[in-house]
mmCIF file of C-alpha atoms in Angstrom:
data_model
loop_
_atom_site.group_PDB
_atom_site.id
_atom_site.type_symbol
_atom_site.label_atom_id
_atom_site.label_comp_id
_atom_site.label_asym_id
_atom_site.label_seq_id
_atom_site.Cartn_x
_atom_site.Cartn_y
_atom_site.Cartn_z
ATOM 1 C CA UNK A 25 -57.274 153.891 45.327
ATOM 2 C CA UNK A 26 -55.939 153.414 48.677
ATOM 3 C CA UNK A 27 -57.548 155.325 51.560
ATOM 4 C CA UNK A 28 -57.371 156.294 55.174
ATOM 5 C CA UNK A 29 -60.534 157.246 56.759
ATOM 6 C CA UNK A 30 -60.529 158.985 60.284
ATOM 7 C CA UNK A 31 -64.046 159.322 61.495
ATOM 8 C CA UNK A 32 -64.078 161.858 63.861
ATOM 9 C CA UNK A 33 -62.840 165.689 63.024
ATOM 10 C CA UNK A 34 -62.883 166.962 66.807
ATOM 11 C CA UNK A 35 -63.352 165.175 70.067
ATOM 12 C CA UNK A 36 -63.538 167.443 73.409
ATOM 13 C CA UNK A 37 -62.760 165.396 76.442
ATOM 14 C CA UNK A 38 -62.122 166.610 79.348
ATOM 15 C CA UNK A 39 -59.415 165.552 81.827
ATOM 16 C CA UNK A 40 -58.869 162.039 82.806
ATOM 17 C CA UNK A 41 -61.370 160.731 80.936
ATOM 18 C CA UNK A 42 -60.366 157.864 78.404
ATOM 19 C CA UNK A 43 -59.834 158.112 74.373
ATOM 20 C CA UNK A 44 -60.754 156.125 71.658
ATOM 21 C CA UNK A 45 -59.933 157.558 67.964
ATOM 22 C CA UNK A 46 -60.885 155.794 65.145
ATOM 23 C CA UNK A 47 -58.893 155.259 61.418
ATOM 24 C CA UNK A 48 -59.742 152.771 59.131
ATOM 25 C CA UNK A 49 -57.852 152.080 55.510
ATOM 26 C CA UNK A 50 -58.835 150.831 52.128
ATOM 27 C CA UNK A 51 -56.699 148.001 51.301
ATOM 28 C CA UNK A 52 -55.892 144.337 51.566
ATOM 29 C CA UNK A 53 -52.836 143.885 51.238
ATOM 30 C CA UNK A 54 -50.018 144.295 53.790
ATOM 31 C CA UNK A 55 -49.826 147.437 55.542
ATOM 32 C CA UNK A 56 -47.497 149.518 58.342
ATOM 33 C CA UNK A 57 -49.384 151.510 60.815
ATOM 34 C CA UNK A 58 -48.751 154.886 62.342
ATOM 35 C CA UNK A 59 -50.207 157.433 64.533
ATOM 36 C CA UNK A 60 -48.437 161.277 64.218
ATOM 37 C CA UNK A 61 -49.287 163.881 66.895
ATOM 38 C CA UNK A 62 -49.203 167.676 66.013
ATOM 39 C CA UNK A 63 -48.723 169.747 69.047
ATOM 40 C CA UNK A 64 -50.264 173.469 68.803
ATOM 41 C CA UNK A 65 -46.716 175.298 66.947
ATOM 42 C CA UNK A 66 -44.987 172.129 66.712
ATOM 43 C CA UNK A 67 -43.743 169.769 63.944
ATOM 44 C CA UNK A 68 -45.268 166.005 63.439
ATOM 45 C CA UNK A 69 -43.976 163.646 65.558
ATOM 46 C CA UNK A 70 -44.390 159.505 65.552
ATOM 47 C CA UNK A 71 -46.617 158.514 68.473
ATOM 48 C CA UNK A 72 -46.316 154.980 67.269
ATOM 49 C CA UNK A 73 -46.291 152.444 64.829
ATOM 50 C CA UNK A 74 -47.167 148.759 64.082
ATOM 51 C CA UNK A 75 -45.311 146.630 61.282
ATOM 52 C CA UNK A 76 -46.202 142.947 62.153
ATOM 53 C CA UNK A 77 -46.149 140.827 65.165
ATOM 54 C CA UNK A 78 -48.560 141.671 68.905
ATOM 55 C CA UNK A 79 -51.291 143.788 67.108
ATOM 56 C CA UNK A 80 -51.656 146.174 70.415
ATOM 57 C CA UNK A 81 -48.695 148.381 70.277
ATOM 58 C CA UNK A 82 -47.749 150.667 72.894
ATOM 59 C CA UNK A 83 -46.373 154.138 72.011
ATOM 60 C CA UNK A 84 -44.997 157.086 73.988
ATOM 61 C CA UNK A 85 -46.874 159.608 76.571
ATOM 62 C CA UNK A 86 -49.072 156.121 77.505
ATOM 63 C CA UNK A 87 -50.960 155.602 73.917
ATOM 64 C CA UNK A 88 -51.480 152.642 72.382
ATOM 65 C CA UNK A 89 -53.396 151.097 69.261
ATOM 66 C CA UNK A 90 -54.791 148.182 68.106
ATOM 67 C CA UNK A 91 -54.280 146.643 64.757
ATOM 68 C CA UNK A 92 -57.784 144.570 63.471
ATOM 69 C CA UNK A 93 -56.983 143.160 60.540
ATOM 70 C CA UNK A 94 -60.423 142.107 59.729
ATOM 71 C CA UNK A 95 -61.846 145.319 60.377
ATOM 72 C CA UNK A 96 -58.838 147.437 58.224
ATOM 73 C CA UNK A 97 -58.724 149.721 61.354
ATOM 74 C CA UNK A 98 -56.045 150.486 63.911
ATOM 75 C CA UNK A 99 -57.461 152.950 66.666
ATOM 76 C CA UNK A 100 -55.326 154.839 69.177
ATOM 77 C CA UNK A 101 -56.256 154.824 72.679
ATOM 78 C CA UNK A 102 -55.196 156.533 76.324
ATOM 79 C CA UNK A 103 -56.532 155.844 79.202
ATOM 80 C CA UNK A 104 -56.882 159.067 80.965
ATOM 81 C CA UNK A 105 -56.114 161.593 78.648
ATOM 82 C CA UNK A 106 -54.058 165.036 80.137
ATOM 83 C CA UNK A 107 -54.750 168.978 79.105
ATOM 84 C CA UNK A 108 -51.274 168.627 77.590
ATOM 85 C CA UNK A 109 -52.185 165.579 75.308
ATOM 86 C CA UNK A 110 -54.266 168.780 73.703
ATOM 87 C CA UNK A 111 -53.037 168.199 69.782
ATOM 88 C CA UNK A 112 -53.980 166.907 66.007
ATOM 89 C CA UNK A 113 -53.161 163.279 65.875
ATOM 90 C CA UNK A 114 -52.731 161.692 62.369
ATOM 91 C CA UNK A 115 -53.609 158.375 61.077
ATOM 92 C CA UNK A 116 -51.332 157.316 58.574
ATOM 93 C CA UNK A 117 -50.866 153.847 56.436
ATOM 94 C CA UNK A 118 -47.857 152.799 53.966
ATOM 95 C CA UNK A 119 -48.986 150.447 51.455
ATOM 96 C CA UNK A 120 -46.227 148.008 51.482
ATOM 97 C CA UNK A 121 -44.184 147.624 48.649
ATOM 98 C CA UNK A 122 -47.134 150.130 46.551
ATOM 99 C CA UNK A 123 -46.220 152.075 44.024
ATOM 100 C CA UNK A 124 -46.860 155.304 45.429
ATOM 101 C CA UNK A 125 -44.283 154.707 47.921
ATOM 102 C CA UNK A 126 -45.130 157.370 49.961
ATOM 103 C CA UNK A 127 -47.595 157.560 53.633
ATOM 104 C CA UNK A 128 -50.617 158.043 53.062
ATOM 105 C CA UNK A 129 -53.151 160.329 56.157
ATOM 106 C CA UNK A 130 -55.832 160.845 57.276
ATOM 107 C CA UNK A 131 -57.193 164.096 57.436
ATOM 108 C CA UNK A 132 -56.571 164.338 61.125
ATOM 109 C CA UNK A 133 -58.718 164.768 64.397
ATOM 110 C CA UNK A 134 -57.809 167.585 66.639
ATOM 111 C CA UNK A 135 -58.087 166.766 70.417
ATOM 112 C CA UNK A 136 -58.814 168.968 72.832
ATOM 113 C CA UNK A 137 -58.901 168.161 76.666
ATOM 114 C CA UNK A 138 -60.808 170.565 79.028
ATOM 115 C CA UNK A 139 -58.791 170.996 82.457
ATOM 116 C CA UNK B 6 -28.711 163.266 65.048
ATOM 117 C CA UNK B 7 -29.805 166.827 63.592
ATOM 118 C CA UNK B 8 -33.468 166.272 62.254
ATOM 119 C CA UNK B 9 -35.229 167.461 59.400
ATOM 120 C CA UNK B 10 -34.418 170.865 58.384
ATOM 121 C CA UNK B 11 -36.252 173.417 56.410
ATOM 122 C CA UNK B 12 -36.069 176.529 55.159
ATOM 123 C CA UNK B 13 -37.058 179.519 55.230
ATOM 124 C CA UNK B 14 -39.908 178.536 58.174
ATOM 125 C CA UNK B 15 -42.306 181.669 57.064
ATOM 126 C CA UNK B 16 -42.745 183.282 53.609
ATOM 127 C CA UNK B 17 -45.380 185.891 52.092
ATOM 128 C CA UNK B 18 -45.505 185.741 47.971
ATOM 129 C CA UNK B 19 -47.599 187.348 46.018
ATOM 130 C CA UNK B 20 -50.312 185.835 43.502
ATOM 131 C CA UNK B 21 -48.670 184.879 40.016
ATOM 132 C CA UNK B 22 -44.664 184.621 41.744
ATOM 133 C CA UNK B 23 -42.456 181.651 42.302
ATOM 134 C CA UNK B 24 -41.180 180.129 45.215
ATOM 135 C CA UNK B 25 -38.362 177.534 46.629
ATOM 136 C CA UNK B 26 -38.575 175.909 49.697
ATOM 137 C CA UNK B 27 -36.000 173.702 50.932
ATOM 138 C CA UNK B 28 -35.452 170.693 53.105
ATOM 139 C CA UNK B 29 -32.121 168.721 54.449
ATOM 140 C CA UNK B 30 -33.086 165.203 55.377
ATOM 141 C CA UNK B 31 -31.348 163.594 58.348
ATOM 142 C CA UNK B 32 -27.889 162.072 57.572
ATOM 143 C CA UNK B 33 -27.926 158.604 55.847
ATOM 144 C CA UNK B 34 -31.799 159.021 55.040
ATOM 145 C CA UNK B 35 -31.804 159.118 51.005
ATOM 146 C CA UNK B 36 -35.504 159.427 50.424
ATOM 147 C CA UNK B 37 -37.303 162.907 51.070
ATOM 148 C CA UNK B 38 -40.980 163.674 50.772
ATOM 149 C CA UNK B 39 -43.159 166.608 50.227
ATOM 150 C CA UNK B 40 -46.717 167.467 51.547
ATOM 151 C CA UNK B 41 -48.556 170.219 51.696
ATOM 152 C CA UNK B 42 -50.858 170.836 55.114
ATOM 153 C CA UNK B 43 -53.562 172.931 53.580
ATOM 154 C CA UNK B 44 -56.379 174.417 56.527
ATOM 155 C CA UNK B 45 -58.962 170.995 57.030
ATOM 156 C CA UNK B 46 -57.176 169.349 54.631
ATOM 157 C CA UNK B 47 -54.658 166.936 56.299
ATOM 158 C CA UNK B 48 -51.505 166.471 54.392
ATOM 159 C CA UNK B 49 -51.659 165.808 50.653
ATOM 160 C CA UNK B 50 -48.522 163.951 49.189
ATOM 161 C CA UNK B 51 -46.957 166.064 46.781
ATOM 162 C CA UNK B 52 -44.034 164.469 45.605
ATOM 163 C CA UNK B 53 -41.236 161.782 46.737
ATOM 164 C CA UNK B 54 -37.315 161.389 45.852
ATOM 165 C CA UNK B 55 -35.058 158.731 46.430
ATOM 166 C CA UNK B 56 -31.190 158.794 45.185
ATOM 167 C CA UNK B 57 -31.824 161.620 43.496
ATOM 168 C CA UNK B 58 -34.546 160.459 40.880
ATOM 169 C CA UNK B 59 -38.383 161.668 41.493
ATOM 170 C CA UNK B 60 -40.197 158.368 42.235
ATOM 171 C CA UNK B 61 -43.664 159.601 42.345
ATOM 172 C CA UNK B 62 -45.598 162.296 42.746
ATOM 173 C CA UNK B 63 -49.053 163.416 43.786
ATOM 174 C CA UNK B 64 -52.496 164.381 42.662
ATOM 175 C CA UNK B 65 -50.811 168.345 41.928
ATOM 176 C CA UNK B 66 -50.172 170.471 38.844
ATOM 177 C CA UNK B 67 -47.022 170.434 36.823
ATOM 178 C CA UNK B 68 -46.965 174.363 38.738
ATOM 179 C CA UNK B 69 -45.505 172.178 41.988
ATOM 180 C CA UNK B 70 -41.893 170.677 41.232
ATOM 181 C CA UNK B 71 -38.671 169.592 42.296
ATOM 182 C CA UNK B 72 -35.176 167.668 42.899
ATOM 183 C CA UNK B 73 -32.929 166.202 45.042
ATOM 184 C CA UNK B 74 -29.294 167.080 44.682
ATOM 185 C CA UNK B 75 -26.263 164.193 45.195
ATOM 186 C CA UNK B 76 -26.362 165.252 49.170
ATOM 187 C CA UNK B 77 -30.109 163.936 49.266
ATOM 188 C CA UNK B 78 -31.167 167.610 50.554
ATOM 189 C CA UNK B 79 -34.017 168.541 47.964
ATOM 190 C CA UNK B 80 -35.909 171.721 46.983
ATOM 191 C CA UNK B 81 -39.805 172.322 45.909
ATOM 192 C CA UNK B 82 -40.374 174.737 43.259
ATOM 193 C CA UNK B 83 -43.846 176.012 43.225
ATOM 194 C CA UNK B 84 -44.656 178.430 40.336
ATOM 195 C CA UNK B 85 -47.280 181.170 39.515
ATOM 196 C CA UNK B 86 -48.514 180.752 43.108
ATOM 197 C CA UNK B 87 -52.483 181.075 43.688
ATOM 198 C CA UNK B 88 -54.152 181.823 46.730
ATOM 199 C CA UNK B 89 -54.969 178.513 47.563
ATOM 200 C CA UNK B 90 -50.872 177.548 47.907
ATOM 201 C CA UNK B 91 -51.472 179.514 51.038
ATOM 202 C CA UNK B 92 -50.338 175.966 53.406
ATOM 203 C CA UNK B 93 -47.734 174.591 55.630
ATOM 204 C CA UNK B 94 -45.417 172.512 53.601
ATOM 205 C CA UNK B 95 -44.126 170.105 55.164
ATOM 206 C CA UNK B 96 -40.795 167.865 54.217
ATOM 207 C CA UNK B 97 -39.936 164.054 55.976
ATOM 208 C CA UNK B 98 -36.936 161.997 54.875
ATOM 209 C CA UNK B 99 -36.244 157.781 55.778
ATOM 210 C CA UNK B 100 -34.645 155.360 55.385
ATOM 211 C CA UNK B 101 -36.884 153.115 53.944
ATOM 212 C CA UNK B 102 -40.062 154.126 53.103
ATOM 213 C CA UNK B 103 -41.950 151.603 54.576
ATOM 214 C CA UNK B 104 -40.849 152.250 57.924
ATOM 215 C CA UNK B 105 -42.340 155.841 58.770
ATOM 216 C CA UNK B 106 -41.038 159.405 58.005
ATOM 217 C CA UNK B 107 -39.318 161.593 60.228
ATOM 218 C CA UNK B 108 -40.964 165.179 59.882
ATOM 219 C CA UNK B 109 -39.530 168.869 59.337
ATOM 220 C CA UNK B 110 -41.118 171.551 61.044
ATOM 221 C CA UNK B 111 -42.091 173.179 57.806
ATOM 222 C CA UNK B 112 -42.049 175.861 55.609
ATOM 223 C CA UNK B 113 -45.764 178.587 56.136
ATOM 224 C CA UNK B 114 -46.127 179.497 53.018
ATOM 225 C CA UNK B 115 -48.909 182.276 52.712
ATOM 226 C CA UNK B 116 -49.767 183.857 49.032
ATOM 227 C CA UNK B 117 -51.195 187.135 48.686
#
């Protein structure tokens, strides 16, 4: 069955330091590629998403992610992380053309930055 | 463009009763989908429509159910609730559902 795997359930950075957060799928066929953020009291929203083409994408509030085919992973990255970037950010995959036709998460890693 | 809607956005059931939550997808998006955000669980698919028709649904008891009317707004049906219902349920409509979901802010469902 297909999978998404995010490795790390909490990460405490503090302040300008940089972020690296890891999700890797089970599949091998074509995929699309998203990252969700969860702000504390607030609804999902799309961070950014990959579909074909430059495999670094750039999303809003400075993220970006790499696509590595090889490796079935496509981690999201900031530079210099801010107290307000303090959220649950979700991995997500759609199986292209699958039959279960529906995103499929990880099971989320909640970020909090120290001030 | 008015976003996902959902309703009610808080709700307290007792153990054994039914509940209906229900979601209006953004206008021209035909396809709505339900998850539930349990505690440390992530979201779990729970079911998808398109044009009315349930296309697929997830690994959850025949309890959990739904429909889509001909406006593409959709309710869940959840019945003899159990403690463990207690979750944010979540609704996201699309165009196409290869393309990424737009989210509702959800419906807090806690069972008592």
């Amino acid at each position: 069955a297909q999978s998404v795997s995010q490795h790390n359930h909490h990460v405490i950075l503090s302040e300008a330091a940089s972020l690296e957060l890891g999700c890797n799928y089970s599949y091998g066929g074509t995929v699309n590629l998203f990252w969700y953020v969860q702000y504390p009291g607030q609804h999902l929203q799309l961070l950014l998403k990959y579909f074909s083409g430059d495999p670094l994408v750039k999303g809003i509030k400075g993220f970006e992610a790499e696509f590595i085919k090889s490796k079935f992973s496509f981690n999201l990255r900031k530079p210099s992380v801010q107290w307000s970037d303090t959220a649950e950010y979700f991995c997500a995959v759609s199986f292209y053309g699958g039959s279960q036709g529906n995103l499929i998460f990880g099971k989320g890693t909640k970020l909090s930055v120290k001030p | 463009e008015a976003g996902v809607t959902q309703s009610p956005t808080h709700l307290i059931k007792t153990r054994g009763q039914q509940v209906t939550l229900r979601c209006s997808p953004i206008s021209g998006h035909t396809s709505v989908y339900w998850y539930q955000q349990a505690l440390g669980l992530g979201l779990q698919f729970l079911l998808w429509y398109d044009e009315g028709e349930e296309r697929n649904r997830g690994n959850f008891p025949p309890r959990f159910s739904g429909r889509q009317f001909p406006n593409y707004s959709s309710e869940l049906n959840v019945n003899a609730l159990e403690l463990e219902d207690s979750a944010l349920y979540l609704c996201a409509s699309s165009e196409d559902r290869d393309y990424g979901y737009t989210f509702g802010s959800g419906t807090r469902l806690t069972v008592v």
